[in-house]
């Protein structure tokens, strides 16, 4: 049986989920002060059941990286990722008028039921000039906290609808001309102390450090895991990223964006190599799962845990 979880809602600011005296997640929806970082809700910190933090926030190399957040680096010439925009032939450029935002419109539900907490949120994606482009319905759930196994699960689902009168074109720096930089979609930034960690995938893919990340970069796989060692405490943590089964039938095939060095970074990239178009009034959705675990998990342990949890 799952350990009980509690939820605390500080209205206008954040939703926190705890197991005992450990805050496992803070979901922050209060708008950040800096529009150039692409204001949007994010989950930070994420912690293991032992209390070890597995997300980074505003690192000095990329101030717009904030824990776990849904992004779109290239969307019809707008940047919902944050920071500099990649322009083919010119590299990264500071173009504030390209940076959009995601507005929190409200929660339809916030609740806790013993071993599960969840909330459903309404958001609007707004281009820099103020035009509303996308309606989003998002559900985030924390569940399956198992102190004996040292693991809990976080589910993140999204459904996006084009509310423009024109098609929306989803892309990435790679579709704009930069090789193997297909980051976009749901993105995790790890803390700096996990840099250089190992990347694991099914079928023996991945391996130590950046070589393991390079082996998984741009590939398709049902799951990917990152494991690393913390500073200050004698502990390792593992974060597993997994697709729901129906994601294979989504609007566009997803590929992994993954780096171990110089910074731990993983994205469920929905437009790594090719752009795709969302027509006016049309929608698409994805569901994802993260396992947040104490210790360095191997492939067998990861796959057993994923198989034990129903979608």
CSV table of C-alpha atoms in Angstrom, one decimal, residues 162-168 278-282:
chain,number,residue,atom,x,y,z
A,162,UNK,CA,-4.8,25.6,-31.3
A,163,UNK,CA,-7.1,28.6,-30.7
A,164,UNK,CA,-5.5,30.7,-33.5
A,165,UNK,CA,-7.0,31.2,-36.9
A,166,UNK,CA,-3.7,30.0,-38.4
A,167,UNK,CA,-1.8,26.7,-38.1
A,168,UNK,CA,0.7,26.3,-35.3
A,278,UNK,CA,-1.5,21.8,-35.5
A,279,UNK,CA,-4.4,23.2,-37.5
A,280,UNK,CA,-6.9,25.7,-36.0
A,281,UNK,CA,-9.3,24.0,-33.6
A,282,UNK,CA,-7.3,20.8,-33.5
